[in-house]
Coordinates of C-alpha atoms and ligand atoms in Angstrom, one line a residue:
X110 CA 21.0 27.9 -47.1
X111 CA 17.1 28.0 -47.0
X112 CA 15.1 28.9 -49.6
X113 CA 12.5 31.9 -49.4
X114 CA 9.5 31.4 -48.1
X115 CA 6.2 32.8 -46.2
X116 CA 5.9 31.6 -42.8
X117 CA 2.8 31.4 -41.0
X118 CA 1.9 30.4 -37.5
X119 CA -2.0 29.0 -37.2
X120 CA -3.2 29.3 -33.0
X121 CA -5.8 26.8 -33.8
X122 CA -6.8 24.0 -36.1
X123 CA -9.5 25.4 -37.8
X124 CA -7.5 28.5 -38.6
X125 CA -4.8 25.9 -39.8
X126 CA -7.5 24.5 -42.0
X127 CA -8.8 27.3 -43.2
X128 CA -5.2 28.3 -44.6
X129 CA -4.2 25.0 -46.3
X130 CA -4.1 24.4 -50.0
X131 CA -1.4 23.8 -52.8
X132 CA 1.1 26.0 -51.9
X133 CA 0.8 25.4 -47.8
X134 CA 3.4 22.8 -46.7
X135 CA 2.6 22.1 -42.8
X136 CA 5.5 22.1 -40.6
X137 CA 5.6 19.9 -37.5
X138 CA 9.0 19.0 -35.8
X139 CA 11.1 19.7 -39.3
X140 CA 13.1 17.3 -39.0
X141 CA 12.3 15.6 -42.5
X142 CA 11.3 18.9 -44.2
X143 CA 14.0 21.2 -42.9
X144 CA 16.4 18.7 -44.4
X145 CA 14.8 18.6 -47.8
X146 CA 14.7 22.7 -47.8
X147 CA 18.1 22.8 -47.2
X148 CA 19.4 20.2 -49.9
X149 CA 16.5 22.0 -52.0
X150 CA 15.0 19.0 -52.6
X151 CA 11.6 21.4 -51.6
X152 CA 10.4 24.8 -51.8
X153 CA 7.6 25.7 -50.6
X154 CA 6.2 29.3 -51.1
X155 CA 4.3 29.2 -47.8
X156 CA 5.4 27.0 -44.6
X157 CA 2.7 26.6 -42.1
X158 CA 4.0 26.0 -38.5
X159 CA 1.7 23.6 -37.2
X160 CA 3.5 22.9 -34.0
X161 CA 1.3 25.0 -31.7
X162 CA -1.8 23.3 -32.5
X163 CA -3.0 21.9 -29.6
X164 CA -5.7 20.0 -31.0
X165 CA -3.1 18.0 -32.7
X166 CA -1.5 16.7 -28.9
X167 CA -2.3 14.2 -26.9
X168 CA -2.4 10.2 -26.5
X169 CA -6.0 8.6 -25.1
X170 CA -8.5 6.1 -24.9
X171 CA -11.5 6.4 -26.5
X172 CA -14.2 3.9 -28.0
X173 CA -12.3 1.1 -27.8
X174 CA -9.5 2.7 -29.4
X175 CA -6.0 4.2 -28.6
X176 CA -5.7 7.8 -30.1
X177 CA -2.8 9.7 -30.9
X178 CA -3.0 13.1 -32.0
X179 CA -0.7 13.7 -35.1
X180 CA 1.4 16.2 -33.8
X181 CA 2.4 14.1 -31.2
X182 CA 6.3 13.5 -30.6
X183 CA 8.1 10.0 -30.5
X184 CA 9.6 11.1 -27.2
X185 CA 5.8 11.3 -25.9
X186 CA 4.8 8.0 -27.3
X187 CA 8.1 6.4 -25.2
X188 CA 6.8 7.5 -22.0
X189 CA 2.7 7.3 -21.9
X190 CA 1.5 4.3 -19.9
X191 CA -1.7 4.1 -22.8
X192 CA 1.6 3.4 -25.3
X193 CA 3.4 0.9 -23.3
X194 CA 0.4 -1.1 -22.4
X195 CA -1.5 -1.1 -25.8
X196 CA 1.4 -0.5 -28.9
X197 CA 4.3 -2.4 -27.2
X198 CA 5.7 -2.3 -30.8
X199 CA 5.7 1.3 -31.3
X200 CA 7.5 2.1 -28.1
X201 CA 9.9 -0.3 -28.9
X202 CA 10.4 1.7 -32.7
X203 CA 9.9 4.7 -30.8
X204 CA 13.0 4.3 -28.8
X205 CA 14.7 3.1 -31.6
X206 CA 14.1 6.2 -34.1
X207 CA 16.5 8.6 -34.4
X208 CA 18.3 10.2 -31.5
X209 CA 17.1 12.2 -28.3
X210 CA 17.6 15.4 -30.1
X211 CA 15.3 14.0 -32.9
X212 CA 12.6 12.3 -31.1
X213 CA 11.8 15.3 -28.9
X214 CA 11.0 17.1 -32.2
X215 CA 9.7 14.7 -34.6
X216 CA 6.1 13.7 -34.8
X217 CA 3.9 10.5 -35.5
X218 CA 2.2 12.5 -38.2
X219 CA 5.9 14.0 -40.2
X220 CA 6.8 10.2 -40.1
X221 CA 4.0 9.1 -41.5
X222 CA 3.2 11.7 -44.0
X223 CA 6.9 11.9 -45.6
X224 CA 6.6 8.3 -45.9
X225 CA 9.9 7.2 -46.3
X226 CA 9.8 3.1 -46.7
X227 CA 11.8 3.0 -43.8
X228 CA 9.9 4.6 -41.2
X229 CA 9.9 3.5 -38.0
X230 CA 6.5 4.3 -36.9
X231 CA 4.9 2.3 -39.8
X232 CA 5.3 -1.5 -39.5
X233 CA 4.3 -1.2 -35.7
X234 CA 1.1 0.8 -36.5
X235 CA 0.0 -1.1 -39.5
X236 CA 0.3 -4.3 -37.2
X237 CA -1.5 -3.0 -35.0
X238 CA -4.3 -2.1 -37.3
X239 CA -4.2 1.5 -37.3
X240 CA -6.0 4.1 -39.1
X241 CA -4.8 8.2 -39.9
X242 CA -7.8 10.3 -39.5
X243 CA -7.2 13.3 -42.0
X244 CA -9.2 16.3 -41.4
X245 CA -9.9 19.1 -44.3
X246 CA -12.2 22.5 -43.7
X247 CA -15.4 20.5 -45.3
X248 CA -14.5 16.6 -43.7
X249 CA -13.2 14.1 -41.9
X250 CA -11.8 10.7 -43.3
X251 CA -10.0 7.5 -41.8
X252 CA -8.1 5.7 -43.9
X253 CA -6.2 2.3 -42.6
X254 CA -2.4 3.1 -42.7
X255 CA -1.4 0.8 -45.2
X256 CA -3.4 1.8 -47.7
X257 CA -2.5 5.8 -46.9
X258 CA 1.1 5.1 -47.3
X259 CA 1.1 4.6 -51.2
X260 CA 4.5 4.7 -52.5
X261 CA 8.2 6.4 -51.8
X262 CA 7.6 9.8 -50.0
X263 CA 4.0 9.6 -51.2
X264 CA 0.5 9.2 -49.3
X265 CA -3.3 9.3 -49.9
X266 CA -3.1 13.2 -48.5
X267 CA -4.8 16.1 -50.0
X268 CA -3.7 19.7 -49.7
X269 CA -6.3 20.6 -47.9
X270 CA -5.9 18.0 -45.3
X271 CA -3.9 17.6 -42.1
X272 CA -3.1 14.3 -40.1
X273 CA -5.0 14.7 -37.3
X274 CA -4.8 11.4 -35.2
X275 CA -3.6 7.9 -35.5
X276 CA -5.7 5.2 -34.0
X277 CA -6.2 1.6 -33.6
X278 CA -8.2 -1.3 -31.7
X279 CA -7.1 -1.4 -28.1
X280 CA -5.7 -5.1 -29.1
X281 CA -7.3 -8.3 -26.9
X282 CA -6.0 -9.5 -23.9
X283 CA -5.0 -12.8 -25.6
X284 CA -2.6 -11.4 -27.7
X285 CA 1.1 -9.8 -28.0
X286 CA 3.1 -7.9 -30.5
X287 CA 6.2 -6.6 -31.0
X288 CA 8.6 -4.4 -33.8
X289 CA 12.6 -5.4 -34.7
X290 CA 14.9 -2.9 -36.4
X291 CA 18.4 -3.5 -38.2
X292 CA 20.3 -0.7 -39.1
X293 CA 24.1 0.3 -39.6
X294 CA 24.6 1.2 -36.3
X295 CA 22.6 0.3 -32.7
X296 CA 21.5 3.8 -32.5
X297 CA 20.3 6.7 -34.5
X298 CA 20.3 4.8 -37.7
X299 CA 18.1 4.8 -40.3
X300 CA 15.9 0.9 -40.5
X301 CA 17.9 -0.8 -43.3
X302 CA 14.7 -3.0 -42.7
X303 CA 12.3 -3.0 -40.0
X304 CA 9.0 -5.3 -39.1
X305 CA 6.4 -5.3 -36.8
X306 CA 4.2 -8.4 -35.7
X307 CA 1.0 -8.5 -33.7
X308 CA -1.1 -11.8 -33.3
X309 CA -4.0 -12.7 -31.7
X310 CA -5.0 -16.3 -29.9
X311 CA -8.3 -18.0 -29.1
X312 CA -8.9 -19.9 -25.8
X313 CA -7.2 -23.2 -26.9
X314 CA -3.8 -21.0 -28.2
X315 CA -4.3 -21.1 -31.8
X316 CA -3.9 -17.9 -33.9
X317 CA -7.1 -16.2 -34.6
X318 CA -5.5 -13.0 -36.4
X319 CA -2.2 -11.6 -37.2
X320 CA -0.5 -8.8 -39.0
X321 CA 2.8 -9.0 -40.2
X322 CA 4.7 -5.6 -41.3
X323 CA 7.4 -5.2 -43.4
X324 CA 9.4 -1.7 -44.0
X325 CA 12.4 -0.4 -46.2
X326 CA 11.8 -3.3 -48.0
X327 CA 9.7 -2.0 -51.2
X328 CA 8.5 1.2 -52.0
X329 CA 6.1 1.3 -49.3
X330 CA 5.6 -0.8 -45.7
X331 CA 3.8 -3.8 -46.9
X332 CA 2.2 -6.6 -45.0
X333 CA 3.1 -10.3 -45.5
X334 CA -0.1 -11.5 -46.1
X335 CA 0.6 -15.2 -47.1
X336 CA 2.9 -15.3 -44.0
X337 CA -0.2 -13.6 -42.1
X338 CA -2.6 -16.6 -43.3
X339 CA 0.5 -19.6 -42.6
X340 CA -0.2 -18.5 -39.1
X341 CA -3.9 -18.9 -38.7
X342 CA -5.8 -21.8 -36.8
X343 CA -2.2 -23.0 -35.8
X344 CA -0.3 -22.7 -32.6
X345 CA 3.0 -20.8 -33.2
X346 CA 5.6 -23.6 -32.5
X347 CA 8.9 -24.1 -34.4
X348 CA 7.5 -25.1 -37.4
X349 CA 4.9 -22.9 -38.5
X350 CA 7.1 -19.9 -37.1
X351 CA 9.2 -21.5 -40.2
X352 CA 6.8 -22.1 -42.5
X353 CA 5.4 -18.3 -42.2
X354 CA 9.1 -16.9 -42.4
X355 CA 9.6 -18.4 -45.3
X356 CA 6.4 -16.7 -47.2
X357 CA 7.3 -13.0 -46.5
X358 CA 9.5 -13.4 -49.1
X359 CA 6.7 -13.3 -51.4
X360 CA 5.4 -10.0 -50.0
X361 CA 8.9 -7.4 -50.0
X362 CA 10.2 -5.7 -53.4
X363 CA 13.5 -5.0 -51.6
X364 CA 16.3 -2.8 -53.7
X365 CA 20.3 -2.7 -53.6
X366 CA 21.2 0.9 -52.0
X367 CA 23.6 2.6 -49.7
X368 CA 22.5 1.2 -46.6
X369 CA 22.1 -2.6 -48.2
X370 CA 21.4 -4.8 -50.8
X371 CA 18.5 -6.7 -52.1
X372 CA 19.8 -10.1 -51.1
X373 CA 20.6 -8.9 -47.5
X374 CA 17.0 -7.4 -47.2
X375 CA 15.1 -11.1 -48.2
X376 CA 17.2 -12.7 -45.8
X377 CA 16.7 -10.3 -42.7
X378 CA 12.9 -10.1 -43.7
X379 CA 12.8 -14.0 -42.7
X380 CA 15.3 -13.7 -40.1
X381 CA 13.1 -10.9 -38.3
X382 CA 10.1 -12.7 -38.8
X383 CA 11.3 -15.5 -37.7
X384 CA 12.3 -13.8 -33.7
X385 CA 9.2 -11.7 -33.8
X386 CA 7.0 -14.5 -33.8
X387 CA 9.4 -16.0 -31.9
X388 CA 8.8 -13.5 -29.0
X389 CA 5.5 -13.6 -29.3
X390 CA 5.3 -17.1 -28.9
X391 CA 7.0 -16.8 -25.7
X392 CA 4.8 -14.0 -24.3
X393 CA 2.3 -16.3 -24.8
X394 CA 3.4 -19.0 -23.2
X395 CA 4.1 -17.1 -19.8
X396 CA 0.1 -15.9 -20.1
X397 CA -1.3 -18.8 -20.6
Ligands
LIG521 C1 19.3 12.8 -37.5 C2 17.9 12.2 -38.0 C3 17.7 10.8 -37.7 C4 16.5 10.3 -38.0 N1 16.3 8.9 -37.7 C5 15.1 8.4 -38.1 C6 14.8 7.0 -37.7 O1 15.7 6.3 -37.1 N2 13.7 6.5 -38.1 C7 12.7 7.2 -38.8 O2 11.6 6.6 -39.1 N3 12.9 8.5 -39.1 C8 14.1 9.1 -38.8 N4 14.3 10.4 -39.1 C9 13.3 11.1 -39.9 C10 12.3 12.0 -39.1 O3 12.9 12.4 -37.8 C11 11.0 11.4 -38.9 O4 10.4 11.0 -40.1 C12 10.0 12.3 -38.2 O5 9.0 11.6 -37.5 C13 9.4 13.4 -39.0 O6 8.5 14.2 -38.2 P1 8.5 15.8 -38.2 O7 7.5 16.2 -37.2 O8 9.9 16.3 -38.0 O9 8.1 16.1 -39.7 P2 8.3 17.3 -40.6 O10 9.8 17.3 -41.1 O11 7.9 18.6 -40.0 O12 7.3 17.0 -41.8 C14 7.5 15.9 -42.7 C15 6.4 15.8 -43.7 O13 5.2 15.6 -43.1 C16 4.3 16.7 -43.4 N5 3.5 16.8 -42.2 C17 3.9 16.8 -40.9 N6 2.9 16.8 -40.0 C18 1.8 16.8 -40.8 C19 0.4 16.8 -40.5 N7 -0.1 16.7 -39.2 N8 -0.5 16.7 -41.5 C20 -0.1 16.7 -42.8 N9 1.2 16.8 -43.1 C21 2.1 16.8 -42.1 C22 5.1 17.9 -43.7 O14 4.5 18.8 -44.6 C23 6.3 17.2 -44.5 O15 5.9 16.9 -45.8 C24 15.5 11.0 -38.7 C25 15.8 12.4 -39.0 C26 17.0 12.9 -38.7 C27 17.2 14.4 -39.0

């Protein structure tokens, strides 16, 4: 059973806006927050359906950047060519996330804003430098991803703030990136850890930047920033893929729960590291 609430429907953003505060919980696809009604893990006195809101849609280019609105789908993001070409990683989570049912429903924004540790859309986005834009009546702010995702089921979000967009750097042509998920089953399984790499190379094939991004592995997706750093000024052969997998260690919290334990967690964390950069290494060497 549901709980009571007020239901109402916003046509446009700035009426959406103009309604938010306190006791306004947005509802995009509901396929977190319908779940946590039910259980009554939440209840909200007023739901605000913010499906409709076209200003919320769409994937584009735009100052260098690639632009997702927040109430954009996961279905959506597998099919767009702007996706494909420019956040490899998060249509590779994308089609990993869920199930068909899910993904036509669920939103870049709901995943982001319930902030589970595990969610999908997170390593791939933080690797690839993004920022949420969040939007009140009076402002606008962006705010890089892995600072806005703060803890377990918590963000940097006011009340009266919506996720508008996600964006990030349309990433250079000398680099490559890409996202691994384990989970119980091959599909519709929740990330008993996921990652996300992206780096960067300069004309001779050493590293110039890379982000590394590790989820359900602490309370929050964190990067491995001592892995990140192993990488740089190197080429990525055997050995330094090696000596970087071993440093993420440093950078995860993992915990013992239903879908694994601690020890399990530290040792994928390499493992994935270890074929993400990997991968990578090969995409670069059939560029170059
Ligand atoms: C069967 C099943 C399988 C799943 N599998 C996966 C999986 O494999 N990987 C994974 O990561 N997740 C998975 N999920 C979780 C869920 O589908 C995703 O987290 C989804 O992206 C949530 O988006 P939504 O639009 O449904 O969010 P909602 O449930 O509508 O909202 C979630 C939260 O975000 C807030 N919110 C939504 N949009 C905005 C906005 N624009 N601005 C401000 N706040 C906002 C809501 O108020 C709410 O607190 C699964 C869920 C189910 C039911």
């Amino acid at each position: 059973m549901l709980p009571e609430f007020e239901f109402v429907s916003p046509g446009t953003l700035a009426e959406a806006l103009a309604l938010l505060g306190p006791d306004v919980t947005p509802l995009a696809g509901g396929t977190n927050l319908i779940v946590e009604l039910r259980d009554g893990n939440s209840s909200p006195k007023r739901l605000m359906d913010i499906s409709r809101l076209r200003e919320l849609r769409g994937i584009r280019r735009e100052n260098g950047h690639i632009v997702i609105g927040g109430g954009t789908t996961i279905s959506e993001l597998l099919v767009h060519p702007l996706i494909a070409e420019h956040g490899w990683p998060l249509s590779q989570a994308a089609a990993l996330l869920g199930n068909p049912l899910v993904r036509n429903r669920a939103t870049v924004a709901g995943n982001l804003v319930n902030a589970s540790p595990a969610a999908d859309t997170a390593p791939p986005l933080i690797a690839l430098a993004a920022e949420v834009e969040l939007t009140s009546k009076k402002k606008t702010r962006l705010v890089p991803l892995d600072e806005f995702m703060a803890g377990v089921n918590k963000t940097m979000i006011r009340h009266d703030e919506l996720l508008t967009s996600v964006r990030w750097p349309v990433p250079p042509a000398r680099s490559a990136a890409a996202f691994y998920k384990i989970g119980l089953r091959k599909a519709d399984a929740c990330s008993v850890i996921n990652a996300a790499a992206m780096v960067v190379w300069d004309d001779a094939g050493r590293c110039s930047q890379a982000r590394i991004a590790i989820g359900a592995a602490a309370p929050r997706p964190v990067r491995a920033r001592k892995a990140e750093s192993a990488l740089l000024g190197h080429a990525l052969d055997g050995r330094v893929i090696e000596a970087a997998a071993r440093l993420v260690d440093d950078a995860i919290q993992p915990i013992d729960d239903v879908r694994g334990t601690a020890v399990y967690r530290r040792r994928m964390a390499a493992v994935m590291v270890r074929r993400l950069l990997a991968q990578i290494a090969e995409h670069q060497a059939g560029r170059r």
